[in-house]
Coordinates of C-alpha atoms and ligand atoms in Angstrom, one line a residue:
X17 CA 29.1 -15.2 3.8
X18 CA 29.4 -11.4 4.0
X19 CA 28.1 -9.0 0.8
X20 CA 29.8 -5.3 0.5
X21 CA 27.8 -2.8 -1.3
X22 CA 30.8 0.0 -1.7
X23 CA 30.9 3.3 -2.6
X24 CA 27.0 3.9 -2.0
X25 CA 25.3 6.9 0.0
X26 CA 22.8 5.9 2.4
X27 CA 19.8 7.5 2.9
X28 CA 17.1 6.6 6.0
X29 CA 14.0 8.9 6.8
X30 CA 16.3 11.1 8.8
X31 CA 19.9 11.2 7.5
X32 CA 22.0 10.5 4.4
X33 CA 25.3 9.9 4.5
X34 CA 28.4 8.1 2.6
X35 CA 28.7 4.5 3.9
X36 CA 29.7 1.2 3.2
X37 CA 26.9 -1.3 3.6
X38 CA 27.7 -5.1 5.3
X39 CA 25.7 -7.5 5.0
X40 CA 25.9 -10.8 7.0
X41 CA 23.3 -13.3 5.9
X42 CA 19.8 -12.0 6.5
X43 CA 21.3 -9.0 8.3
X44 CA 22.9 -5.8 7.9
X45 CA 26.5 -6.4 9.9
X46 CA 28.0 -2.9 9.4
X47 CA 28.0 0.4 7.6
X48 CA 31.6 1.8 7.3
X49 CA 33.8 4.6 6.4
X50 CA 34.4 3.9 2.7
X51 CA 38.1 5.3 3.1
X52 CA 38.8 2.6 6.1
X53 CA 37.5 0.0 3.9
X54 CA 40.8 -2.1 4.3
X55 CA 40.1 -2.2 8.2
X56 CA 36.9 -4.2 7.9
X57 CA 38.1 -7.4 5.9
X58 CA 36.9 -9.1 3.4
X59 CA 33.8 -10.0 1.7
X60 CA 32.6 -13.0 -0.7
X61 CA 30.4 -10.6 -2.7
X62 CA 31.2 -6.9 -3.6
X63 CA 28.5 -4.6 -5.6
X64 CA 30.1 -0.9 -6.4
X65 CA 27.1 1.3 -5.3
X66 CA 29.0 4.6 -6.6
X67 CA 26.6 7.5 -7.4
X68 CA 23.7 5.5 -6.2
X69 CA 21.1 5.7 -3.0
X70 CA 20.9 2.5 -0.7
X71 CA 17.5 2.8 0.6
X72 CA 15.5 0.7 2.7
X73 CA 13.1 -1.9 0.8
X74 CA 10.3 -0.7 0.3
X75 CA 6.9 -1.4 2.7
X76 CA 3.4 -1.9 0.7
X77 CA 1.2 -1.6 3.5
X78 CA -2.2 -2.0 1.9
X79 CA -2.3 -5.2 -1.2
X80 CA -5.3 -7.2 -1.9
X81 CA -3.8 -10.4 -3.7
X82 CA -5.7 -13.6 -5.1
X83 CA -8.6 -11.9 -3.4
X84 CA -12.4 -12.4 -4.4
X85 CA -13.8 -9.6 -5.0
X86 CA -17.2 -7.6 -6.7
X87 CA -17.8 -11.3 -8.3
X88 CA -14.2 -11.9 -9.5
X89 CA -10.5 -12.5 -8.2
X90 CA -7.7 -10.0 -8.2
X91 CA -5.3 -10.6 -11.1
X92 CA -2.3 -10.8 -8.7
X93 CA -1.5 -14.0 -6.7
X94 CA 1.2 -13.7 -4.0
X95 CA 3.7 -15.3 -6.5
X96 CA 3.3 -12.5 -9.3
X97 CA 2.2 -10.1 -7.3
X98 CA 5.4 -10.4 -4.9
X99 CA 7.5 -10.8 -7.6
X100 CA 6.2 -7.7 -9.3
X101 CA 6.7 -5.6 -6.0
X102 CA 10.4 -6.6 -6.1
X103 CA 11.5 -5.6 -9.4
X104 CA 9.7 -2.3 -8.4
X105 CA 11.6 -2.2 -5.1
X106 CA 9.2 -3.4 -2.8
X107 CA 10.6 -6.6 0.0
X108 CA 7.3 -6.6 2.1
X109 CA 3.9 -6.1 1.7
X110 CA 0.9 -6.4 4.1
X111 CA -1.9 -7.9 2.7
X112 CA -5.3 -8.4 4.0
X113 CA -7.0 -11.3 5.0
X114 CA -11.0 -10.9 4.6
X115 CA -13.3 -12.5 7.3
X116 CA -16.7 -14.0 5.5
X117 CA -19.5 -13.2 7.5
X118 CA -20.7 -16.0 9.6
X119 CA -17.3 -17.1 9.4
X120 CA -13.9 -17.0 12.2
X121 CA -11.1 -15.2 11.9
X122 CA -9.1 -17.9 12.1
X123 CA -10.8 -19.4 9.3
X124 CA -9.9 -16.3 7.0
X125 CA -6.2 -16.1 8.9
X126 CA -5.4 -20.0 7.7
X127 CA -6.9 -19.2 3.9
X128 CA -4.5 -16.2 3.8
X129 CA -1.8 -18.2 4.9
X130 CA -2.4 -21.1 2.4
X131 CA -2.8 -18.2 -0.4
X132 CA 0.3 -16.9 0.3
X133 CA 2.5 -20.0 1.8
X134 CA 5.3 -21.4 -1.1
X135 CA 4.0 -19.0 -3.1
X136 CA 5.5 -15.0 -2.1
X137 CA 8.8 -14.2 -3.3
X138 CA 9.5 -11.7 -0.6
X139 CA 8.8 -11.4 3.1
X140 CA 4.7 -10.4 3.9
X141 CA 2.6 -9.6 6.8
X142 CA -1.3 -9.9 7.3
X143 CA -4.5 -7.1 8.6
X144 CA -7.3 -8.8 9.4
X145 CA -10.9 -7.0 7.6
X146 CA -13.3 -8.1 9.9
X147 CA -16.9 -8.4 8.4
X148 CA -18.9 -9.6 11.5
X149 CA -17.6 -9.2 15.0
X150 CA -20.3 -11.0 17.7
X151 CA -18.8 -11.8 20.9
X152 CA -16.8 -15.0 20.0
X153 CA -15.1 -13.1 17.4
X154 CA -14.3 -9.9 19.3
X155 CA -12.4 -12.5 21.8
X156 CA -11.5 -14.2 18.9
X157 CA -9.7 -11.1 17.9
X158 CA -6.3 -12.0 20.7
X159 CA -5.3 -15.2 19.1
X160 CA -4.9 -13.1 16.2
X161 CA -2.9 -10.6 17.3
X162 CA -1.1 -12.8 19.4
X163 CA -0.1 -14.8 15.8
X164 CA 1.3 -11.3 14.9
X165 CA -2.1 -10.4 13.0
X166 CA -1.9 -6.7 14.9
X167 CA -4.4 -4.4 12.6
X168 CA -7.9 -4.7 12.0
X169 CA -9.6 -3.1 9.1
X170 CA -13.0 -2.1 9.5
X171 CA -15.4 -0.6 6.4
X172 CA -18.1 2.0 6.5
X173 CA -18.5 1.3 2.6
X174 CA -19.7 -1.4 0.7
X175 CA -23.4 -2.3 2.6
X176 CA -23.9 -6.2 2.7
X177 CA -20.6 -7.0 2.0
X178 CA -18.1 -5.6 4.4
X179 CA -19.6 -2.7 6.4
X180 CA -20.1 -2.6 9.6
X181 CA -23.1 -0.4 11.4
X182 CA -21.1 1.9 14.2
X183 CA -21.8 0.1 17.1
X184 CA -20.0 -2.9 15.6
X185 CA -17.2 -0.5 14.9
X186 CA -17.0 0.6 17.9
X187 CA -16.8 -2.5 19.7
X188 CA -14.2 -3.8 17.1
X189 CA -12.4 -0.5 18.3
X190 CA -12.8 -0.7 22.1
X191 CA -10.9 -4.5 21.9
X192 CA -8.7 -3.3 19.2
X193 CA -7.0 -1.0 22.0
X194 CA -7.2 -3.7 24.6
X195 CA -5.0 -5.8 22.6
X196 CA -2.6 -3.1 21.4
X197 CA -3.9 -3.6 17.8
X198 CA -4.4 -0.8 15.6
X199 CA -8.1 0.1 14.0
X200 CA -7.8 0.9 10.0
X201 CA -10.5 2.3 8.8
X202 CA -12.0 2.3 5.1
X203 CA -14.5 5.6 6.0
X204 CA -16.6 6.4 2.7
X205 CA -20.3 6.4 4.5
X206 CA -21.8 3.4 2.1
X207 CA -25.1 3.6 2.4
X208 CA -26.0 6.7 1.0
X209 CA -23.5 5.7 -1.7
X210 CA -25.3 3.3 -2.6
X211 CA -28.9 4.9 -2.9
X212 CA -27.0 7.1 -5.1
X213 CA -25.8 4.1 -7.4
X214 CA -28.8 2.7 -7.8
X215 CA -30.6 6.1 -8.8
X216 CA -27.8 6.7 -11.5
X217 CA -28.2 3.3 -13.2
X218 CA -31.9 4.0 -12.8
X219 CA -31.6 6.8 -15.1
X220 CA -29.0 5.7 -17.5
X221 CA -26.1 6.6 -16.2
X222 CA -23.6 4.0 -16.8
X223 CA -20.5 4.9 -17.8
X224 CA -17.2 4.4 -15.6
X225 CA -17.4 8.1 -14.7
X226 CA -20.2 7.6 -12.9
X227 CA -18.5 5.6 -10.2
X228 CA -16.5 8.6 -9.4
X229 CA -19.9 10.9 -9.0
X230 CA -21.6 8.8 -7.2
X231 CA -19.0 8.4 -4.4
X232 CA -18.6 12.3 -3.5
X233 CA -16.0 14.1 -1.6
X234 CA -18.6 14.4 1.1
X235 CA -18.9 10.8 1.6
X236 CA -15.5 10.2 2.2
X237 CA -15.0 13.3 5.1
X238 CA -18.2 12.6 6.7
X239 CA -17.1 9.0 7.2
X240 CA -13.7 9.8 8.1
X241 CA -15.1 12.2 11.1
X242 CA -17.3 9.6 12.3
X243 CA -14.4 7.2 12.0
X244 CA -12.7 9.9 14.0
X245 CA -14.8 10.4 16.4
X246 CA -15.5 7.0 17.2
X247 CA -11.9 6.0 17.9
X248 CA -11.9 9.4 20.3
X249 CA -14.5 7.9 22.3
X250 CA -13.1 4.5 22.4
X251 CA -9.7 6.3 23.2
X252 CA -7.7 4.2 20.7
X253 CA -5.6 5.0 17.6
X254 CA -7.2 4.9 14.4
X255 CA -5.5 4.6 10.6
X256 CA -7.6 6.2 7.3
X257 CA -6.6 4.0 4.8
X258 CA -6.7 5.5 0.9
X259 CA -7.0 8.8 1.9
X260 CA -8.0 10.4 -1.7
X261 CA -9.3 13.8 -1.0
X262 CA -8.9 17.4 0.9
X263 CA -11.6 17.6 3.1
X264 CA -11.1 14.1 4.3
X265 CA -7.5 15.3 5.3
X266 CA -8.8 18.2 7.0
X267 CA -10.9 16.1 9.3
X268 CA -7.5 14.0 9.7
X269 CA -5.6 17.5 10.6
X270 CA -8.1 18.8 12.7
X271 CA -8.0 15.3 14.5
X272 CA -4.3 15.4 14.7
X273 CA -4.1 19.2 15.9
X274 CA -5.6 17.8 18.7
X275 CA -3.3 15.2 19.9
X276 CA -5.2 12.6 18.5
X277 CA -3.3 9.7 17.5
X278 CA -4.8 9.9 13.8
X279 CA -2.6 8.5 10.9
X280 CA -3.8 8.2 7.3
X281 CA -2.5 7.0 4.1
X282 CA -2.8 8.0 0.5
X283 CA -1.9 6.0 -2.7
X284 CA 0.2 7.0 -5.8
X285 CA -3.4 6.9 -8.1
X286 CA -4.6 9.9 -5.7
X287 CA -1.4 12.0 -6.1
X288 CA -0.4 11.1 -10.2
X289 CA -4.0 10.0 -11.2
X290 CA -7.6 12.1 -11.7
X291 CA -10.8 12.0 -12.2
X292 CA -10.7 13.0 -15.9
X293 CA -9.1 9.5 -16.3
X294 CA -12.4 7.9 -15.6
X295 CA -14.0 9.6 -18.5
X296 CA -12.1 7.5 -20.7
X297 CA -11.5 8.2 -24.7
X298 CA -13.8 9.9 -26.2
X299 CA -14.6 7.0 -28.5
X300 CA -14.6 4.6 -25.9
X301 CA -16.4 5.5 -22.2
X302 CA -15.7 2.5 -20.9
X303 CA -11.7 2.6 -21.1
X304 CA -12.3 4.5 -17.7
X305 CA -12.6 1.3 -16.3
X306 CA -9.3 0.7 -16.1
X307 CA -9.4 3.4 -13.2
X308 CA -12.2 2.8 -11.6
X309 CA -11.1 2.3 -7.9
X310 CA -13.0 3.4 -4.5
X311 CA -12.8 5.6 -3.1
X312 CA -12.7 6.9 -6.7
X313 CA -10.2 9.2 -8.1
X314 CA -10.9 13.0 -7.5
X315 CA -10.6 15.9 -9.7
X316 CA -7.1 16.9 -9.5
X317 CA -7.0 20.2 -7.6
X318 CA -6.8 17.3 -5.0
X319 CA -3.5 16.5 -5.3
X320 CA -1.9 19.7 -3.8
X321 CA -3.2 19.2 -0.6
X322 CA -2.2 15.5 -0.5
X323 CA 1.4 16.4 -1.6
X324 CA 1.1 19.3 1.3
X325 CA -0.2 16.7 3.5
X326 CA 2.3 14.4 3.0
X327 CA 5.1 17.1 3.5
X328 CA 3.5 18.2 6.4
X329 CA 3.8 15.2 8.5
X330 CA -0.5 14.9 8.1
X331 CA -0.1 11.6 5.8
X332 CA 2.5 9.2 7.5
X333 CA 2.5 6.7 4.2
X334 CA 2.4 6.3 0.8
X335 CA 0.9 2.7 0.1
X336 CA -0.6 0.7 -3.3
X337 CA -3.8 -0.3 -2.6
X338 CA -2.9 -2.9 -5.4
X339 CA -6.1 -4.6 -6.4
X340 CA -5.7 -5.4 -10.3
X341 CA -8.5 -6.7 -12.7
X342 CA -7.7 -7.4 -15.8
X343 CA -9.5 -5.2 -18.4
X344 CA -10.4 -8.0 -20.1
X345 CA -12.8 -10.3 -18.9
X346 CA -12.6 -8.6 -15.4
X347 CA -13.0 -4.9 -15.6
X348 CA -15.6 -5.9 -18.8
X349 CA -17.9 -7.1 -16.0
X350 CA -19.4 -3.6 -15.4
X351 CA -19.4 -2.6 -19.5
X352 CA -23.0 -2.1 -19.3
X353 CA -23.2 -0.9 -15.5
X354 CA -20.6 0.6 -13.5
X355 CA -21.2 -0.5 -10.3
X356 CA -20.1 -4.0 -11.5
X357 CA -17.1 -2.8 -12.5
X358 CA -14.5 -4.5 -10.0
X359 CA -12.9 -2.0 -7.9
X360 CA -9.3 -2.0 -7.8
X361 CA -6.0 -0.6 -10.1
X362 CA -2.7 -1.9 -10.3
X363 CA 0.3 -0.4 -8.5
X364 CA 2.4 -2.6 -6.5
X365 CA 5.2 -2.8 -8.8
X366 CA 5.1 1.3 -9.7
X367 CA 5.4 3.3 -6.4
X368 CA 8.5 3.8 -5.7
X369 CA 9.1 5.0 -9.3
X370 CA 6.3 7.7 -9.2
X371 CA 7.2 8.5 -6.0
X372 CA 10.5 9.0 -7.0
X373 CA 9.6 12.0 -9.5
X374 CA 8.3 13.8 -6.5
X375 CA 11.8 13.8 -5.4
X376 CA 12.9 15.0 -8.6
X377 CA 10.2 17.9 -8.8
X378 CA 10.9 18.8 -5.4
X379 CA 8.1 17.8 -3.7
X380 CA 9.3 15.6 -1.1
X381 CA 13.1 14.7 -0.1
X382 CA 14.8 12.2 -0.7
X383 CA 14.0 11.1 3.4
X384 CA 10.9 12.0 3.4
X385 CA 10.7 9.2 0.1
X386 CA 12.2 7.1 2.1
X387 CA 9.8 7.6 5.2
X388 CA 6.6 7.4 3.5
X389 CA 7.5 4.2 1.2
X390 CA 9.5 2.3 4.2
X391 CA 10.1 3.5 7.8
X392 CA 6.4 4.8 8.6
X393 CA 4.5 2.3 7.4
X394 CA 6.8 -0.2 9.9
X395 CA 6.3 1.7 12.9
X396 CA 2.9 2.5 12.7
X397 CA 2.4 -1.3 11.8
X398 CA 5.1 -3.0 13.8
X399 CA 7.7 -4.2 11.8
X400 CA 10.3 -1.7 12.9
X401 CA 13.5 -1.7 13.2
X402 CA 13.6 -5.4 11.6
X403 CA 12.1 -3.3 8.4
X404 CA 12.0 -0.1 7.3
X405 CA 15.3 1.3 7.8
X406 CA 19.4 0.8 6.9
X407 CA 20.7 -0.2 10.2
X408 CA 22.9 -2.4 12.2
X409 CA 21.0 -5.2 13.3
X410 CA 18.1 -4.5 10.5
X411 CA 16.7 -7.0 8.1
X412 CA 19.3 -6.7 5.3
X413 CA 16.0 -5.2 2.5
X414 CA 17.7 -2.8 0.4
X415 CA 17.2 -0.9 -2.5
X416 CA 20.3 0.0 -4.8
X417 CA 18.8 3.2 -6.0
X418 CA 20.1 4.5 -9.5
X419 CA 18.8 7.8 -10.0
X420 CA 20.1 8.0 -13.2
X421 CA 18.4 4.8 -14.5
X422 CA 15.2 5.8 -17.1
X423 CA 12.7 3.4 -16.9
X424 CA 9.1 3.4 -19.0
X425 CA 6.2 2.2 -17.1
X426 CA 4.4 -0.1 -19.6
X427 CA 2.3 -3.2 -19.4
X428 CA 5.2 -4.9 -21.5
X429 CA 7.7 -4.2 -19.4
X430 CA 6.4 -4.7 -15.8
X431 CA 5.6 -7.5 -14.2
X432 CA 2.3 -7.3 -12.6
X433 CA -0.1 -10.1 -14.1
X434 CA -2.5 -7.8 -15.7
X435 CA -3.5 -6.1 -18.8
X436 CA -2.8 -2.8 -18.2
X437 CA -1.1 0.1 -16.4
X438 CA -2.8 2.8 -15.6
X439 CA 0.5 4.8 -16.3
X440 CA 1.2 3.1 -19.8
X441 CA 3.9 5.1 -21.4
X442 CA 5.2 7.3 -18.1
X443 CA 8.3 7.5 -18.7
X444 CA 10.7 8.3 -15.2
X445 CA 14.5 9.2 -14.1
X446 CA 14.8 6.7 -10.9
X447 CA 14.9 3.2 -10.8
X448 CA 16.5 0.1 -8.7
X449 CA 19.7 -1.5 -9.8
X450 CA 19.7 -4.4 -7.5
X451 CA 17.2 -5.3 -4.5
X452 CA 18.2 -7.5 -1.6
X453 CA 15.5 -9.2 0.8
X454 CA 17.2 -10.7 3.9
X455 CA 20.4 -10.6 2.4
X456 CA 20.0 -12.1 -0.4
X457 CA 20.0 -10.4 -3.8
X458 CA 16.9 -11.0 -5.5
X459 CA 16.7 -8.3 -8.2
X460 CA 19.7 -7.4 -10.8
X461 CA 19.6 -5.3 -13.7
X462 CA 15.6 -5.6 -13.9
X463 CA 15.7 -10.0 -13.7
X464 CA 14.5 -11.7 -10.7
X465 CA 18.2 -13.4 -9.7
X466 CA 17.4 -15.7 -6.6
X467 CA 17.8 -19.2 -6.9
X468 CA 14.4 -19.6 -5.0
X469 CA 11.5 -17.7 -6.3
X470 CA 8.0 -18.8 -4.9
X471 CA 8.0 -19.3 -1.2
X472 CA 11.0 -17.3 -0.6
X473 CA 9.2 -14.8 1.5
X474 CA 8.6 -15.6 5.5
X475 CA 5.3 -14.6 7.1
X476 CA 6.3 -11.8 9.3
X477 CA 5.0 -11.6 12.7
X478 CA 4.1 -7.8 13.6
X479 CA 4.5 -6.3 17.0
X480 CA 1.7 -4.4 18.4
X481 CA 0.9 -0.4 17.9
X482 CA 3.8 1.0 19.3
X483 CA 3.7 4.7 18.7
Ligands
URP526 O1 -10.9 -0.1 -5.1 C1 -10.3 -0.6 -4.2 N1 -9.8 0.1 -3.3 N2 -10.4 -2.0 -4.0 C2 -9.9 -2.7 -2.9 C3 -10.8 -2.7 -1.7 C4 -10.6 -1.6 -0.7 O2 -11.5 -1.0 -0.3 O3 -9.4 -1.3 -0.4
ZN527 ZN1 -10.8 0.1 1.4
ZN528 ZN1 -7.7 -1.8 -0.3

């Protein structure tokens, strides 16, 4: 059963061109000359893409969903959090799967699974955080990469929870590169973050703002060095995940000037998003909740040297970081002390739409959208070429971009199960017309279309770091 998308222009992280798109079910067949259509036969489904992109799905490389966390669960399963990411033009996420301490990796691998298993509308791959790696779980760490599990997060934040002292680090590291699997590394340095926590709630400093001043700049560079110089010594290649501020991507250029193989990310809530947010309205503090996130959103002469970083080639992906609490009931936990304030903001669903005004301002082309959202994030994490680009042979995940289409980013129209957006009211020029995940259309004219919804989406295995 072939599908013709006609009339369309293609556009991949290096070219874009006018081409008929065939799709032969899961896979893209063919892209044709639209004026030898007639050679190429028939098809049983035929969508007119004229004046429209066809982009690669997008690739969420960073999600936390139905994930316990500061004493509460992310708002999101992997049915409405999947489902959301679709209608916002996103056909595979990576997720992470969160090793107890104590505990096996398997242990956390098989409760990802069973989260996510009959539930996720569109395909999804798995990092591993690892929490606690004593010899039996460093060995422990090939079966999981051999299950396709190929990236290990690793935290320098969060002291009695996830970090892990260097040594540990650097032995997670060390067998990270003897398996080909790739080190991601969440580098705030916690534990003077949290001396200066406990000092501010000491005093009476409680609002949400103080989330943000308590987890300085400095924190984050010094950590990413040491995350830096740590994978330099264990000679491996190492991943910044969140990257939110400019003199943590100096210590990534610096690394990468070089000839180290350094790669970072940043999320749309760095780029659109500041640390004014966090102060809230003036009548209510505590609506800065809502974006209170780590590391925490910066003050926004930040964002030029992101965008910069991102044109220059120094950020290789744009990723969500989607970790939603609802305001209610959720974010409320930390009314009368930030720090219990659940970390985490919404944003699977509204990426490719922000990002999308960057392409309208000028700030990034159209292929360099198309990089950062898709074809980066699945080479660096090995899901490329069966994701991240339009070509023969290629997962048929694609994005019918209308770039004509107005949409209004609102609680009440999107679809992620929580009580807010952090962009209420934006409204954009940009939007997807139809969405296809292994061949199948799933999205049309803003409804989810498939006739199967939860436990559509395959576990993908990943290859290892490839680069
Ligand atoms: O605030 C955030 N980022 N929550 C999710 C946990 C993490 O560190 O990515
Ligand atoms: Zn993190
Ligand atoms: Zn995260």
């Amino acid at each position: 059963m072939r599908t013709l998308i006609k009339n369309g222009t293609v556009v991949t992280a290096s070219e874009t061109f006018a081409a008929d798109v065939w799709i032969d079910g899961a896979k893209i067949a063919a892209l044709t000359d639209p004026e030898h259509r007639d050679r190429f036969g028939q098809a049983a489904t035929v969508l007119d893409a004229a004046g429209k992109y066809i982009i690669p799905g997008g690739i969420d490389a960073h999600t936390h969903l139905d994930m316990p966390f500061g004493g509460t669960t992310s708002s999101d399963d992997f049915d409405s959090g999947t489902v959301a990411a679709a209608h916002g033009g996103t056909t595979t996420i990576i997720d992470f799967a969160i090793q107890k301490k104590g505990e096996s990796l398997r242990k956390a691998l098989d409760e990802w699974h069973a989260k996510a298993e009959g539930k996720a509308a569109i395909d999804y791959a798995f990092h591993m955080i690892a929490t606690d790696v004593p010899p039996p779980v460093l060995e422990e760490m090939g079966a999981i990469v051999r299950e396709g599990v190929t990236s290990f997060k690793l935290f320098m934040a969060y002291p009695g929870v996830l970090l892990l002292d260097d040594q540990s680090i650097f032995r997670a590291m060390l067998r990270a590169g003897e398996l080909g699997a790739l080190t991601c590394m969440h580098a705030e340095t916690g534990l003077p973050i949290d001396v200066l926590v406990e000092r501010a709630i000491q005093k009476g400093n409680r609002a949400p703002i103080f989330h943000a001043l308590m987890r300085p700049e400095a924190a984050e560079a010094t950590g990413t060095e040491r995350a830096i110089a740590l994978a330099e010594m264990a000679h491996v290649p190492v991943y910044m995940v969140h990257l939110s501020a400019e003199r943590a991507l100096a210590r990534v250029m610096e690394a990468r000037d070089r000839g180290l193989p350094t790669y970072a990310e940043t999320c749309p809530q760095y780029l659109f998003l500041s640390e004014d947010d966090l102060r809230g309205r003036p009548d209510d503090p505590f609506e800065g909740s809502k974006f209170v996130c780590t590391p925490p959103l910066r003050p926004k002469h930040h964002h030029d040297h992101l965008w910069r970083g991102l044109r220059n080639y120094d950020l290789q992906v744009v990723s969500t970081d989607h970790c939603p609490f609802c305001f209610k009931g959720q974010k409320e936990l930390g009314r009368d002390d930030f720090s219990k304030i659940p970390n985490g903001m919404p944003g699977i669903e509204t990426r490719l739409y922000l990002l999308w005004e960057a392409v309208r301002e000028n700030k990034i082309s159209m292929n360099r959208f198309v990089e950062i959202t898709a074809t980066a994030p699945a080479k660096i994490f090995g899901l490329y070429p069966k994701k991240g680009t339009v070509a023969v042979g290629a997962d048929a995940d694609l994005v019918i971009w209308d770039p004509g289409k107005e949409a209004l980013l609102s609680q009440k129209t999107l679809h992620m199960r929580v009580d807010y957006t952090p962009f209420e009211g934006k409204k954009v020029i940009g939007a997807p017309e139809a969405v296809f995940s292994r061949g199948e259309l799933i999205i049309k004219d803003d409804q989810f279309v498939a006739a199967r919804k939860q436990g559509r989406g395959q576990f993908i295995r990943r290859g290892t770091f490839n680069l």
